[in-house]
Coordinates of C-alpha atoms in Angstrom, one line a residue:
M5 CA 76.5 -16.8 95.5
A6 CA 74.1 -18.8 97.7
V7 CA 75.3 -20.4 100.9
K8 CA 74.8 -24.1 100.6
V9 CA 73.2 -25.7 103.7
K10 CA 72.7 -29.4 104.5
I11 CA 70.3 -30.3 107.2
Y12 CA 70.2 -33.9 108.6
S13 CA 67.0 -34.6 110.5
D14 CA 64.4 -37.1 111.5
Y15 CA 60.7 -36.3 111.6
V16 CA 60.1 -37.6 115.2
C17 CA 63.0 -35.6 116.7
P18 CA 61.7 -32.6 118.7
F19 CA 65.1 -30.9 118.5
C20 CA 64.9 -31.1 114.7
L21 CA 61.7 -29.1 114.7
L22 CA 63.1 -26.6 117.1
G23 CA 66.2 -26.2 115.0
K24 CA 64.2 -26.1 111.8
D25 CA 62.1 -23.3 113.2
Q26 CA 65.0 -21.2 114.3
F27 CA 67.1 -21.8 111.2
E28 CA 64.3 -20.8 108.8
K29 CA 63.6 -17.6 110.8
A30 CA 67.3 -16.8 110.6
A31 CA 67.6 -17.6 106.9
E32 CA 64.6 -15.5 105.9
G33 CA 65.6 -13.0 103.2
K34 CA 69.1 -14.5 102.9
D35 CA 70.6 -16.2 99.9
V36 CA 70.7 -19.8 101.0
E37 CA 70.3 -23.1 99.2
V38 CA 69.0 -25.8 101.6
E39 CA 69.2 -29.5 101.1
W40 CA 67.3 -31.7 103.6
L41 CA 68.9 -35.1 104.2
P42 CA 67.4 -38.1 106.1
F43 CA 68.5 -39.6 109.4
E44 CA 66.7 -42.4 111.3
L45 CA 67.2 -42.3 115.0
R46 CA 65.4 -45.6 115.5
P47 CA 65.6 -47.6 112.3
R48 CA 63.8 -50.9 112.1
P49 CA 64.0 -53.3 114.0
S50 CA 65.2 -51.1 116.9
Q51 CA 62.8 -50.7 119.8
P52 CA 60.8 -47.5 119.0
L53 CA 60.7 -44.7 121.6
D54 CA 57.6 -44.2 123.7
P55 CA 58.1 -40.8 125.4
V56 CA 54.4 -40.7 126.5
N57 CA 55.1 -43.6 128.8
D58 CA 58.7 -43.1 129.6
P59 CA 59.4 -41.0 132.8
A60 CA 62.9 -40.1 131.6
K61 CA 61.7 -38.8 128.3
L62 CA 58.9 -36.9 129.9
A63 CA 61.5 -35.3 132.2
L64 CA 63.6 -34.3 129.1
W65 CA 60.5 -32.6 127.6
K66 CA 59.8 -30.8 130.9
Q67 CA 63.4 -29.7 131.6
A68 CA 64.9 -29.1 128.1
I69 CA 62.3 -29.0 125.4
Y70 CA 59.3 -27.1 126.8
P71 CA 61.6 -24.2 128.0
R72 CA 62.9 -23.8 124.5
I73 CA 59.5 -24.0 123.0
E74 CA 58.4 -21.2 125.2
A75 CA 61.6 -19.1 124.8
W76 CA 61.7 -19.4 121.0
G77 CA 57.9 -19.3 120.4
V78 CA 57.7 -22.6 118.5
D79 CA 54.3 -24.1 117.9
M80 CA 54.8 -27.7 119.0
K81 CA 54.0 -30.2 121.8
L82 CA 54.8 -33.8 122.8
P83 CA 52.7 -36.0 120.4
R84 CA 50.6 -38.5 122.2
V85 CA 51.4 -41.2 119.6
S86 CA 52.4 -44.3 121.5
P87 CA 55.0 -45.5 120.6
H88 CA 56.5 -43.0 118.3
P89 CA 56.5 -44.3 114.7
Y90 CA 59.3 -45.5 112.6
T91 CA 60.2 -43.0 109.9
D92 CA 61.5 -45.0 107.0
L93 CA 58.2 -44.6 105.0
A94 CA 58.0 -40.9 105.8
H95 CA 61.6 -40.4 104.5
E96 CA 60.8 -42.5 101.4
G97 CA 57.8 -40.3 100.9
F98 CA 60.2 -37.3 101.0
C99 CA 62.1 -38.9 98.1
Y100 CA 58.8 -38.9 96.1
A101 CA 58.1 -35.3 97.1
K102 CA 61.5 -34.2 96.2
E103 CA 61.2 -35.8 92.7
H104 CA 58.0 -34.0 92.2
H105 CA 59.3 -30.6 93.4
K106 CA 57.4 -30.5 96.7
A107 CA 60.2 -31.3 99.2
K108 CA 59.8 -28.2 101.4
E109 CA 56.0 -28.4 101.5
Y110 CA 56.2 -32.1 102.4
N111 CA 58.8 -31.5 105.1
D112 CA 56.8 -28.7 106.6
R113 CA 53.6 -30.7 106.6
L114 CA 55.0 -33.7 108.2
Y115 CA 56.6 -31.8 111.1
K116 CA 53.3 -30.0 111.7
A117 CA 51.3 -33.2 111.4
F118 CA 53.4 -34.9 114.1
F119 CA 54.3 -32.2 116.5
Q120 CA 51.1 -30.0 116.3
E121 CA 48.4 -32.4 115.2
E122 CA 49.7 -35.7 116.8
K123 CA 49.2 -37.7 113.6
N124 CA 50.9 -41.1 113.2
I125 CA 53.3 -40.4 110.4
G126 CA 54.3 -44.0 110.3
D127 CA 50.9 -44.9 108.9
L128 CA 50.8 -45.2 105.1
D129 CA 47.3 -43.8 104.7
V130 CA 48.2 -40.8 106.9
L131 CA 51.2 -40.1 104.8
A132 CA 49.3 -40.3 101.6
A133 CA 46.7 -37.9 102.9
L134 CA 49.4 -35.4 104.0
A135 CA 51.1 -35.7 100.6
A136 CA 47.8 -34.9 98.8
E137 CA 47.4 -31.9 101.0
V138 CA 50.6 -30.4 99.7
G139 CA 49.6 -31.0 96.1
L140 CA 51.1 -34.4 95.4
D141 CA 49.1 -37.2 93.8
G142 CA 48.1 -39.2 96.9
V143 CA 47.2 -42.4 95.0
A144 CA 50.6 -42.4 93.2
F145 CA 52.4 -41.5 96.4
K146 CA 50.8 -44.4 98.3
A147 CA 51.6 -46.8 95.5
A148 CA 55.2 -45.7 95.4
L149 CA 55.5 -46.4 99.2
E150 CA 53.6 -49.7 99.0
T151 CA 56.1 -51.0 96.4
R152 CA 59.0 -49.4 98.3
K153 CA 60.1 -47.7 95.1
Y154 CA 62.4 -45.3 97.0
K155 CA 63.7 -47.8 99.5
D156 CA 67.2 -48.1 97.9
V157 CA 67.5 -44.4 97.4
H158 CA 66.6 -43.8 101.0
Q159 CA 69.1 -46.5 102.2
Q160 CA 71.8 -44.9 100.2
A161 CA 71.1 -41.5 101.8
L162 CA 71.2 -43.1 105.2
K163 CA 74.5 -44.8 104.4
H164 CA 75.9 -41.4 103.4
A165 CA 74.7 -39.9 106.7
Y166 CA 76.0 -42.6 108.9
Q167 CA 79.2 -43.5 107.2
E168 CA 80.4 -40.6 104.9
A169 CA 79.1 -37.5 106.7
Q170 CA 79.6 -39.1 110.1
I171 CA 76.3 -37.9 111.5
T172 CA 75.7 -39.3 115.0
G173 CA 72.8 -37.2 116.1
V174 CA 70.2 -34.8 114.7
P175 CA 69.6 -32.1 113.9
T176 CA 73.0 -31.5 112.3
F177 CA 73.4 -28.3 110.2
I178 CA 76.3 -28.0 107.7
I179 CA 76.3 -24.3 106.8
G180 CA 79.0 -23.7 104.2
E181 CA 82.1 -24.8 106.0
E182 CA 80.5 -24.6 109.5
R183 CA 79.0 -27.6 111.2
L184 CA 76.4 -27.1 114.0
S185 CA 75.2 -30.1 116.0
G186 CA 71.9 -29.7 117.7
A187 CA 69.1 -27.0 117.8
A188 CA 70.4 -23.5 118.1
S189 CA 68.7 -20.1 118.5
K190 CA 67.8 -17.8 115.7
E191 CA 70.6 -15.5 116.7
V192 CA 73.3 -18.3 116.5
F193 CA 72.1 -19.3 113.1
E194 CA 72.1 -15.6 111.9
Q195 CA 75.7 -15.2 113.0
V196 CA 76.8 -18.4 111.2
L197 CA 74.9 -17.5 108.1
D198 CA 76.2 -14.0 108.0
Q199 CA 79.8 -15.2 108.4
E200 CA 79.4 -17.7 105.6
I201 CA 77.7 -15.2 103.3
A202 CA 80.6 -12.8 103.9
R203 CA 83.1 -15.5 103.3
T204 CA 81.5 -16.6 100.0
T205 CA 81.2 -13.0 98.9
N206 CA 84.9 -12.4 99.5
E207 CA 85.8 -15.5 97.5
V208 CA 83.8 -14.3 94.6
K209 CA 85.4 -10.8 94.8
G210 CA 88.8 -12.5 94.8
M211 CA 88.2 -14.0 91.3
Q212 CA 89.5 -11.3 89.0
C213 CA 91.5 -10.7 85.9
S214 CA 94.4 -8.3 86.3
L215 CA 95.3 -5.4 84.0
D216 CA 98.4 -7.1 82.8
G217 CA 96.4 -10.2 81.9
E218 CA 98.7 -12.5 83.8
S219 CA 95.9 -13.9 86.0
C220 CA 93.6 -14.8 83.1

């Protein structure tokens, strides 16, 4: 039985990419079922972050993010996109990608585009081009975002994250019955995954019919 994993994240969050990288390395070869869920750190009309021109954010990258990049071997850098984009359209694009069975490919491409290639993933034309690169219909994708076809779906997902799941920061990983807040190392994810795999295996083994038939 696959371990069900929910991952709440935002495309402009550096810790989300760090956590994504380490989780996926830990999950390789394991029976896991992953559901990516959106979270907007700075929804409109909040003031967008501008780490390139913010000394405090630059210090955070220097003191906390770059050391993890180096220690964990993650291919990423501070994007010189100023300010950082809103991500509502990027998340609505994910809804389109999910509906067309390209959710993982789209997710992977957007993180790479922002944190490796410094593309503005708040720009509709950029998003459409990235969608086309992963095999989606770029024209139909752009039209869906222009008409905000998935706005309500995305807003419902955000409502779930903010109100029902009580997500207050990202990344947040819900692995089976365990909840991890923040990026963790591959080793930590492996430990949690192994524990949850063992637990679900034991639950399945516990579902039996007895010889006397009383339990069936």
